[in-house]
PDB file of C-alpha atoms in Angstrom:
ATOM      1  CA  UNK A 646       0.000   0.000   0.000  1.00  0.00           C
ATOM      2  CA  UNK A 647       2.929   2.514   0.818  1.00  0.00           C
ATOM      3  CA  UNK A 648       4.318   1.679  -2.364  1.00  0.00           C
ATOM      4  CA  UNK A 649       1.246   2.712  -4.325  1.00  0.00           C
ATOM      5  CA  UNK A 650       0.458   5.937  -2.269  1.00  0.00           C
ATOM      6  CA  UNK A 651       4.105   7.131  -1.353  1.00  0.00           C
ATOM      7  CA  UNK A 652       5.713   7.384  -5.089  1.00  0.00           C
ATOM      8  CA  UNK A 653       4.022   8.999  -8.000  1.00  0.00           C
ATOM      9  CA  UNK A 654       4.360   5.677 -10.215  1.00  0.00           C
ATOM     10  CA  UNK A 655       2.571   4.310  -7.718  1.00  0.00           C
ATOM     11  CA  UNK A 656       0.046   6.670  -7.626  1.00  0.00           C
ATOM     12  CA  UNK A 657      -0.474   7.177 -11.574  1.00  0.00           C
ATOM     13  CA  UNK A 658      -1.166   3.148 -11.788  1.00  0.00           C
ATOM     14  CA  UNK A 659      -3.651   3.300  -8.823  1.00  0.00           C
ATOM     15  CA  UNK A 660      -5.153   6.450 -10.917  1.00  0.00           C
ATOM     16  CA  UNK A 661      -5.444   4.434 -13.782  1.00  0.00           C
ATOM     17  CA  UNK A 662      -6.637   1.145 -12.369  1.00  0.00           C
ATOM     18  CA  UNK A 663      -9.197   3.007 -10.726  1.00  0.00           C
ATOM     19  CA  UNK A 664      -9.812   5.193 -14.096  1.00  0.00           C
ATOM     20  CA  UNK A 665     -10.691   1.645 -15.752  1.00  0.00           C
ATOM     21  CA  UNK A 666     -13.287   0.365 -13.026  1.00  0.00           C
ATOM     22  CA  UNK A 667     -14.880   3.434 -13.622  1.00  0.00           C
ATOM     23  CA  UNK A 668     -14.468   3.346 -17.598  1.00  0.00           C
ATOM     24  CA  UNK A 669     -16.315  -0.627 -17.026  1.00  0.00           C
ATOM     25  CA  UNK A 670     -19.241   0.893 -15.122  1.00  0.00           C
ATOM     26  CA  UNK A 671     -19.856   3.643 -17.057  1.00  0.00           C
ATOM     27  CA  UNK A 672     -20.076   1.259 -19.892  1.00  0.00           C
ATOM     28  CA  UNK A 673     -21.950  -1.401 -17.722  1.00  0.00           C
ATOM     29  CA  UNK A 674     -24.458   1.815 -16.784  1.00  0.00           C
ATOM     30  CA  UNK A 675     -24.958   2.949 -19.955  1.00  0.00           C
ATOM     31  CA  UNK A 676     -26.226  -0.455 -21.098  1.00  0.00           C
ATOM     32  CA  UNK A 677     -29.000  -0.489 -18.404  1.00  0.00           C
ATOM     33  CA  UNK A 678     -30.181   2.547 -19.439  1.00  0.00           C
ATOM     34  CA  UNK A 679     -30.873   2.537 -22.553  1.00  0.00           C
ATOM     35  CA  UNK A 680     -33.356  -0.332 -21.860  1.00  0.00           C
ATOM     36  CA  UNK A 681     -35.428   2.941 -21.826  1.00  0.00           C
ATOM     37  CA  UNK A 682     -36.029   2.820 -25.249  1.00  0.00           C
ATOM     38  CA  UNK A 683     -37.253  -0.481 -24.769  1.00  0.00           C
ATOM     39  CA  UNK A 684     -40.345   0.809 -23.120  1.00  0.00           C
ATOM     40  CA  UNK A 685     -41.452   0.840 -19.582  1.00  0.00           C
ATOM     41  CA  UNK A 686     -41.533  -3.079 -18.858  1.00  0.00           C
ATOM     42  CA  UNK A 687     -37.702  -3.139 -20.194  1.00  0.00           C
ATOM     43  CA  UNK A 688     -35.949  -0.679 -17.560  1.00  0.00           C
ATOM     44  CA  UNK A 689     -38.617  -1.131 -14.994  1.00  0.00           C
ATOM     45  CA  UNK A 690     -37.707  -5.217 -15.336  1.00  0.00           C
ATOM     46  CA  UNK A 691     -34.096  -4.071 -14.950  1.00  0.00           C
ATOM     47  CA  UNK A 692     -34.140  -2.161 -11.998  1.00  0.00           C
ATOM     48  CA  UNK A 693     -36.589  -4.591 -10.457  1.00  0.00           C
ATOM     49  CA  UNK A 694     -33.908  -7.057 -10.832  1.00  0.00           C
ATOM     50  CA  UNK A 695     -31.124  -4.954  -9.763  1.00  0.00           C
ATOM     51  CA  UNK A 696     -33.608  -3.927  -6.403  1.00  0.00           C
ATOM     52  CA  UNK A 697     -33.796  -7.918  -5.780  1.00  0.00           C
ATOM     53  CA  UNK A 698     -30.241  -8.125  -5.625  1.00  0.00           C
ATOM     54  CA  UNK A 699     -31.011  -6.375  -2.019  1.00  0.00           C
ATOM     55  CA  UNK A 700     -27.514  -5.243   0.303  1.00  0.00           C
ATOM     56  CA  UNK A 701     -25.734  -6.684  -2.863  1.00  0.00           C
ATOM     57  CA  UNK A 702     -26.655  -3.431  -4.713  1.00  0.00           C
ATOM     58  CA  UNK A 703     -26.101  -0.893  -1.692  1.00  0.00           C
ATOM     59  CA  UNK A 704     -21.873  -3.049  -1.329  1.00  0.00           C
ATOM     60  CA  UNK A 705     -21.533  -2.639  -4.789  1.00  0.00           C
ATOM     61  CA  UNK A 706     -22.640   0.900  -4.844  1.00  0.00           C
ATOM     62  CA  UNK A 707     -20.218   1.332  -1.314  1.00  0.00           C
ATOM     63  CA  UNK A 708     -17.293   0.163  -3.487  1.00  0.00           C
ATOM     64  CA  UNK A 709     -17.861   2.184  -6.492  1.00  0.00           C
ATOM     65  CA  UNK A 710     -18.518   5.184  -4.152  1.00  0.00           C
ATOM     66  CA  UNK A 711     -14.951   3.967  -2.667  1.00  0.00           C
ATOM     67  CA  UNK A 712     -13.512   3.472  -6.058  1.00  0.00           C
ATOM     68  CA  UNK A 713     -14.628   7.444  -7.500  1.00  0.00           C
ATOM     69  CA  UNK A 714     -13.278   8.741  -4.163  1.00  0.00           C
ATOM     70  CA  UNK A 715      -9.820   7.701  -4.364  1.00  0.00           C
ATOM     71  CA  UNK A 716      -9.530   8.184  -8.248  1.00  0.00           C
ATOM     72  CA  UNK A 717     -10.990  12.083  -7.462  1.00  0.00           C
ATOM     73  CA  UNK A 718      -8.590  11.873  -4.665  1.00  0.00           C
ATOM     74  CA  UNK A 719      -5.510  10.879  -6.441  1.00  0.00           C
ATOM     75  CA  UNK A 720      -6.424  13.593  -9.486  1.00  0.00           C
ATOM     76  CA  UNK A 721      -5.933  16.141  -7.107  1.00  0.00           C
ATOM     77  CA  UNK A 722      -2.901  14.906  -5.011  1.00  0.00           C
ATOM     78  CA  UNK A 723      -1.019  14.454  -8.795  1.00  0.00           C
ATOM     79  CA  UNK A 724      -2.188  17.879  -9.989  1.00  0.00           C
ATOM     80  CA  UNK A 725      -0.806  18.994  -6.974  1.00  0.00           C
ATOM     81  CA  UNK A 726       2.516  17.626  -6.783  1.00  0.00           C
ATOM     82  CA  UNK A 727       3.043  18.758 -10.266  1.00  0.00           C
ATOM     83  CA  UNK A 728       2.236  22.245  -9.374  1.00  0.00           C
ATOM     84  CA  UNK A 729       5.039  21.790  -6.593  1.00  0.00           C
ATOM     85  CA  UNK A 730       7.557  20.054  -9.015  1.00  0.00           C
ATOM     86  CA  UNK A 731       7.027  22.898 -11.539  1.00  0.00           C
ATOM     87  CA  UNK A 732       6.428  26.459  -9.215  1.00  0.00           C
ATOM     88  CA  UNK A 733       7.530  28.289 -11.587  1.00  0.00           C
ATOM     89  CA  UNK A 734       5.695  28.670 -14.905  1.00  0.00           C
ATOM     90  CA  UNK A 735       7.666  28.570 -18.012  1.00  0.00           C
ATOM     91  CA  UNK A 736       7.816  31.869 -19.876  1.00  0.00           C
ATOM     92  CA  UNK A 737       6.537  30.231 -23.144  1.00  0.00           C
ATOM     93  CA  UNK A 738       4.585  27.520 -22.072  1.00  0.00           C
ATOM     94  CA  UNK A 739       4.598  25.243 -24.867  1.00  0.00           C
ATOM     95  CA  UNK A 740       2.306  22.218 -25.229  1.00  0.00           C
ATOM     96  CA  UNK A 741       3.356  20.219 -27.835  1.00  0.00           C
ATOM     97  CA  UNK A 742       1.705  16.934 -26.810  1.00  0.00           C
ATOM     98  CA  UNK A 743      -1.161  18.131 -24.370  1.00  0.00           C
ATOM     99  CA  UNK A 744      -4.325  18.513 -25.665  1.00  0.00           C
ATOM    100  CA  UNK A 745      -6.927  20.790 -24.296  1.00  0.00           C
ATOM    101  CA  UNK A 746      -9.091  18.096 -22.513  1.00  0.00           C
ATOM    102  CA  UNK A 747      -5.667  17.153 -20.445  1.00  0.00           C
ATOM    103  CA  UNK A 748      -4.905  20.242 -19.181  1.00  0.00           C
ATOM    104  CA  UNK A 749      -8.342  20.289 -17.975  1.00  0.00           C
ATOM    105  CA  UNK A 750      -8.931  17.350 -16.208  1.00  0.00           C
ATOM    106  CA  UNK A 751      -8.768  18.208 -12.976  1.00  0.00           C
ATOM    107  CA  UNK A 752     -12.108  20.990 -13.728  1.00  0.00           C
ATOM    108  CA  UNK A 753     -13.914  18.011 -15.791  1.00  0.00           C
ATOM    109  CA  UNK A 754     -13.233  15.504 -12.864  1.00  0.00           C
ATOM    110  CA  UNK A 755     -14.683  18.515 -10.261  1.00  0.00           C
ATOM    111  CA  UNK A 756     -17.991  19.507 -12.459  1.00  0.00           C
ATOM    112  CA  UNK A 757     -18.627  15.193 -12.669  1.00  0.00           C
ATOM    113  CA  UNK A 758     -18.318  14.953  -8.969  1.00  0.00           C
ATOM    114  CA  UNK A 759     -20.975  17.553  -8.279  1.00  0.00           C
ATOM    115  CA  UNK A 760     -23.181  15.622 -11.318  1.00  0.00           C
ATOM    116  CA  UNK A 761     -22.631  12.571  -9.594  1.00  0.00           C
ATOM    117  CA  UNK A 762     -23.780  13.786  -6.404  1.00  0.00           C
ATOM    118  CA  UNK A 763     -26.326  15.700  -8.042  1.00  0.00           C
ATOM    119  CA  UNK A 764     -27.305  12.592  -9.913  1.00  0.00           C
ATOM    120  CA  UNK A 765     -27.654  10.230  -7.070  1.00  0.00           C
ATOM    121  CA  UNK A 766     -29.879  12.814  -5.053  1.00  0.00           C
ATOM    122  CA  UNK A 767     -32.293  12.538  -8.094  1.00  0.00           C
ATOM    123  CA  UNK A 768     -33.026   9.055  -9.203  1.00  0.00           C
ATOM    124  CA  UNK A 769     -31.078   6.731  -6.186  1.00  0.00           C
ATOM    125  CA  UNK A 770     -32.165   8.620  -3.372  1.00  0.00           C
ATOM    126  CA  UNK A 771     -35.225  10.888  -5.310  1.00  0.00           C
ATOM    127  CA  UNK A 772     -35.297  14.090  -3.257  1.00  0.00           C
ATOM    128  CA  UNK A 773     -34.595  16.590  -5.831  1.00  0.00           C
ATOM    129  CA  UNK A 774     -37.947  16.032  -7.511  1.00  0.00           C
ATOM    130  CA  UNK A 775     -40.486  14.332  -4.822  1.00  0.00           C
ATOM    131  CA  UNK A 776     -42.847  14.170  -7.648  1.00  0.00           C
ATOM    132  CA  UNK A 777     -41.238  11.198  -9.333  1.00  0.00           C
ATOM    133  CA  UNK A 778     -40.166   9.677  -5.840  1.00  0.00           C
ATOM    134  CA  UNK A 779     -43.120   6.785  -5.585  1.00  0.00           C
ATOM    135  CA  UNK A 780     -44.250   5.932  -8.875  1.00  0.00           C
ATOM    136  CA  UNK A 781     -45.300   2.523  -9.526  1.00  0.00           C
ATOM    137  CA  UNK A 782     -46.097   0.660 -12.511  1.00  0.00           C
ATOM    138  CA  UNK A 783     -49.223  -1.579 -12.964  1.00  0.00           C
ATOM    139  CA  UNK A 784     -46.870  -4.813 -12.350  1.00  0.00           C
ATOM    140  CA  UNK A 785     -45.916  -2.949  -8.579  1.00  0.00           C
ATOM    141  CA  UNK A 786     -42.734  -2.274  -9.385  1.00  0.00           C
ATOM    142  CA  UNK A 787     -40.916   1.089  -9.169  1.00  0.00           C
ATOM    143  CA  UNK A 788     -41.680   2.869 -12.262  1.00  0.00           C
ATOM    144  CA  UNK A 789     -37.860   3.577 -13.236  1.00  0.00           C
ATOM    145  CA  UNK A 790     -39.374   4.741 -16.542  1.00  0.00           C
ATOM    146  CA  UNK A 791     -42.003   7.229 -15.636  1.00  0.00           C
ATOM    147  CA  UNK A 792     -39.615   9.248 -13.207  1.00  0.00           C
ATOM    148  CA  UNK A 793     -36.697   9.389 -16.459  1.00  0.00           C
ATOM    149  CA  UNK A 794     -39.718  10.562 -18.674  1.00  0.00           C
ATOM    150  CA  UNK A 795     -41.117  13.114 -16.220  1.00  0.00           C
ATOM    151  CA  UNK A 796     -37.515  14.379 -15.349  1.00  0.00           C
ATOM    152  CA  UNK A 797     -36.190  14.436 -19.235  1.00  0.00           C
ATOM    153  CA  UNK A 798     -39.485  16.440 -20.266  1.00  0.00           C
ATOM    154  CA  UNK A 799     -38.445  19.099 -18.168  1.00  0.00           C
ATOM    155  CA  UNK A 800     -35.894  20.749 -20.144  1.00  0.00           C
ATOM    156  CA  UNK A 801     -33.595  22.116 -17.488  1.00  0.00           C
ATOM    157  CA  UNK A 802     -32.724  18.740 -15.679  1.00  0.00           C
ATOM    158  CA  UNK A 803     -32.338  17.708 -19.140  1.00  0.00           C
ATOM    159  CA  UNK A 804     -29.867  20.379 -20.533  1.00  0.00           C
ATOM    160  CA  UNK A 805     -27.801  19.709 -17.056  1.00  0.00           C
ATOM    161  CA  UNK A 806     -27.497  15.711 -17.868  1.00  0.00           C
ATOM    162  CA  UNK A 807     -26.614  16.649 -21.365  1.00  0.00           C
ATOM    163  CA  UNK A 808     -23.759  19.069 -20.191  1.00  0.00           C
ATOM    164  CA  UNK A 809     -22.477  16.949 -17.797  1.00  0.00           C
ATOM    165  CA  UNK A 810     -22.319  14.353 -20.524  1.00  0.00           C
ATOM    166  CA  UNK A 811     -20.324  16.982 -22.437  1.00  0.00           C
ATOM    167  CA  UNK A 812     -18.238  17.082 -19.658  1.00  0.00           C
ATOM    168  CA  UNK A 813     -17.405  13.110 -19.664  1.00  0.00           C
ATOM    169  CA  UNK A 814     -16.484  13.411 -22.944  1.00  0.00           C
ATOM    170  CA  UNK A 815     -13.850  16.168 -22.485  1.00  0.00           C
ATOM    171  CA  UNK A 816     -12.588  13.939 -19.236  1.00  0.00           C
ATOM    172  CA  UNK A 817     -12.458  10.415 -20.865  1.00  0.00           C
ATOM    173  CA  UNK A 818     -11.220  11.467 -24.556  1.00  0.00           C
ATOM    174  CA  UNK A 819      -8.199  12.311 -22.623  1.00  0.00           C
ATOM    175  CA  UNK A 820      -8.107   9.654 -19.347  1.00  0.00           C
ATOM    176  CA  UNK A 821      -8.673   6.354 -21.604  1.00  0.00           C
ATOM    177  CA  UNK A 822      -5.487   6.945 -23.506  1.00  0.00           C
ATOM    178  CA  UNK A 823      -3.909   8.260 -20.245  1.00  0.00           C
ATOM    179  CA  UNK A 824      -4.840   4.810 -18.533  1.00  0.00           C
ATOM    180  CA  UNK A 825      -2.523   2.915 -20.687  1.00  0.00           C
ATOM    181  CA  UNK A 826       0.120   5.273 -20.521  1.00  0.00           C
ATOM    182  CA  UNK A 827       0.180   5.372 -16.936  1.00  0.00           C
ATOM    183  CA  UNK A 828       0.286   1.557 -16.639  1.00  0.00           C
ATOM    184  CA  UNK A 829       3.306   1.459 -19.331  1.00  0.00           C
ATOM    185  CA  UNK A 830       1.163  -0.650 -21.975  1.00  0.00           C
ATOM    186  CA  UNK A 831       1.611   1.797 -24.884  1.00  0.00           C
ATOM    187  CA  UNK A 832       4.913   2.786 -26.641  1.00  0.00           C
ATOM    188  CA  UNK A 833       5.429   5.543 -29.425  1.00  0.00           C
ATOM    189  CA  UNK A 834       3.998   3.122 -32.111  1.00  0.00           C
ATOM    190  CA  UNK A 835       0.785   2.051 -30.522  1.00  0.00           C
ATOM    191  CA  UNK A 836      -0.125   6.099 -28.918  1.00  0.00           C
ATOM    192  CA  UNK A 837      -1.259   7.076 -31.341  1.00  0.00           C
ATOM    193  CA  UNK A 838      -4.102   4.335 -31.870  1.00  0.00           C
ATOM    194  CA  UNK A 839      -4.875   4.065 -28.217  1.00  0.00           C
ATOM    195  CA  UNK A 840      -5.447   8.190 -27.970  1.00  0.00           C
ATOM    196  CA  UNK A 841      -7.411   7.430 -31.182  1.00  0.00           C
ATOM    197  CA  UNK A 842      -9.381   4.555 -29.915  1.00  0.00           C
ATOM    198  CA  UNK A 843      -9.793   6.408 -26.349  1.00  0.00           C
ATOM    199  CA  UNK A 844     -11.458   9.429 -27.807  1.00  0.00           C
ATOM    200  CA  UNK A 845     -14.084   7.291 -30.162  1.00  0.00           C
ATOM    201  CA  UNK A 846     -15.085   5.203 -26.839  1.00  0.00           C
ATOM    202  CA  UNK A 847     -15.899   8.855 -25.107  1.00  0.00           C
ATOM    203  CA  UNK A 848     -17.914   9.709 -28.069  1.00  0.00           C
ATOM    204  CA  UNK A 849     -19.478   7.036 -28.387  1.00  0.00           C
ATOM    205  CA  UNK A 850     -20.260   6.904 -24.631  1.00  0.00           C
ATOM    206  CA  UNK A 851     -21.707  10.688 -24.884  1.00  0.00           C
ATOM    207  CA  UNK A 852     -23.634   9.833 -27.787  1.00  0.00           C
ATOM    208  CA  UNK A 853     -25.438   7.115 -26.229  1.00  0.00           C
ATOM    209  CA  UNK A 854     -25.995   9.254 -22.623  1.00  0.00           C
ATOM    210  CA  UNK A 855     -27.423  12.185 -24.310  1.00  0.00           C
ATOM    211  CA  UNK A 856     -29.268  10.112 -26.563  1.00  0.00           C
ATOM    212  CA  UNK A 857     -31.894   9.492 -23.647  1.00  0.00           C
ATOM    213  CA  UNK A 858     -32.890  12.784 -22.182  1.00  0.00           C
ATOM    214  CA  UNK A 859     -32.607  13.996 -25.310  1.00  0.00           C
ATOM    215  CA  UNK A 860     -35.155  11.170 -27.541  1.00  0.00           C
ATOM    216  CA  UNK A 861     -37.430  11.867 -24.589  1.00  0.00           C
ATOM    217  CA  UNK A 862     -37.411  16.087 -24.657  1.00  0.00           C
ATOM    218  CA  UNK A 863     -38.318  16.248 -28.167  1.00  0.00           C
ATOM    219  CA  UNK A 864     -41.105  13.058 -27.971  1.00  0.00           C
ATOM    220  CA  UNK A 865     -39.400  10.333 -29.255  1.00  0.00           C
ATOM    221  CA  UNK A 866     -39.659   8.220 -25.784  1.00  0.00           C
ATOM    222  CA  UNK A 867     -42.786   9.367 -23.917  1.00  0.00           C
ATOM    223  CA  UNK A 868     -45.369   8.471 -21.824  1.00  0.00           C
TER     224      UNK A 868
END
């Protein structure tokens, strides 16, 4: 453990093994929800299952809770220490291999963390919008697919999932290549695809996010 907190190797391979449980779930999560355009008994049967699952749910949502903690943790301890390595900006700061979503990362990685919070106050825990907070469907199960209707028709809550999704984008087009580099699996000949490769999963993963609050503000997936 002291070897992966007390060096910065250390800490860049714990960054990116964390980076790539998150990458899986965000994958994994995207998956589940677009069972929404399946119709109501499609993401309402999916959540049903996933509420069966009981305390397995609630440890696996401890440990991903653990998992984004550290990784936001580490972000900032590394942006730090680079800071302190490097005091003393460079007259002509030249960027050569940095692209504009790296030297951002640390803002991307803040404005996710408040999503995520924001995003688990809305549909996990449902107190931002008590309205959608006990539907159930004619089957008695929690009507996952009414409350992502009613909350994607309102076109605020939708614009914020759709910037936040912008967001993710602009975080994983750079951290997906970054994983690999900061595990030592790429070289100079295969960078270039995995940066390549890295910024079509992010788009790809945006696409498919915005896809649903969008299809459902302009009547494509309603009630």
């Amino acid at each position: 453990m002291q070897m992966l907190f007390g060096s910065s190797v250390g800490k860049k391979v714990l960054m990116a093994t964390t980076g790539l449980i998150l990458v899986m779930f965000v994958i994994v999560h995207l998956i589940g929800n677009s069972s929404v355009f399946v119709g109501p008994d499609g993401i309402n049967a999916y959540a049903a299952k996933l509420h069966s699952l009981g305390p397995v749910v609630w440890l696996f949502r401890l440990v991903m809770l653990g998992v984004f903690l550290v990784h936001i943790w580490l972000g900032i301890k590394l942006t730090l220490e680079n800071k302190m390595a490097r005091p003393v900006e460079y007259a002509q700061k030249k960027n050569l291999r940095t692209s504009y979503a790296a030297q951002i990362m640390i803002y991307t990685g803040v404005v996710l963390l408040i999503f995520v919070i924001y995003h688990l106050f809305h549909f996990t825990v449902r107190v931002t919008n008590p309205d959608i907070s006990n539907l159930v469907d004619a089957a008695g199960r929690m009507d996952v697919y009414s409350m992502v209707v009613l909350s994607f028709q309102k076109f605020f809550i939708a614009l914020t999932y759709v910037i936040a999704m912008v967001f993710l984008l602009l975080h994983l087009s750079h951290g997906i290549g970054s994983m690999f580099q900061s595990s030592g699996l790429n070289n100079a000949r295969t960078l270039p695809t995995i940066e390549t490769v890295g910024k079509w999963i992010a788009i790809v993963l945006m696409v498919g996010y915005v896809s649903i609050p969008i299809s459902i503000l302009v009547g494509i997936v309603k009630l």
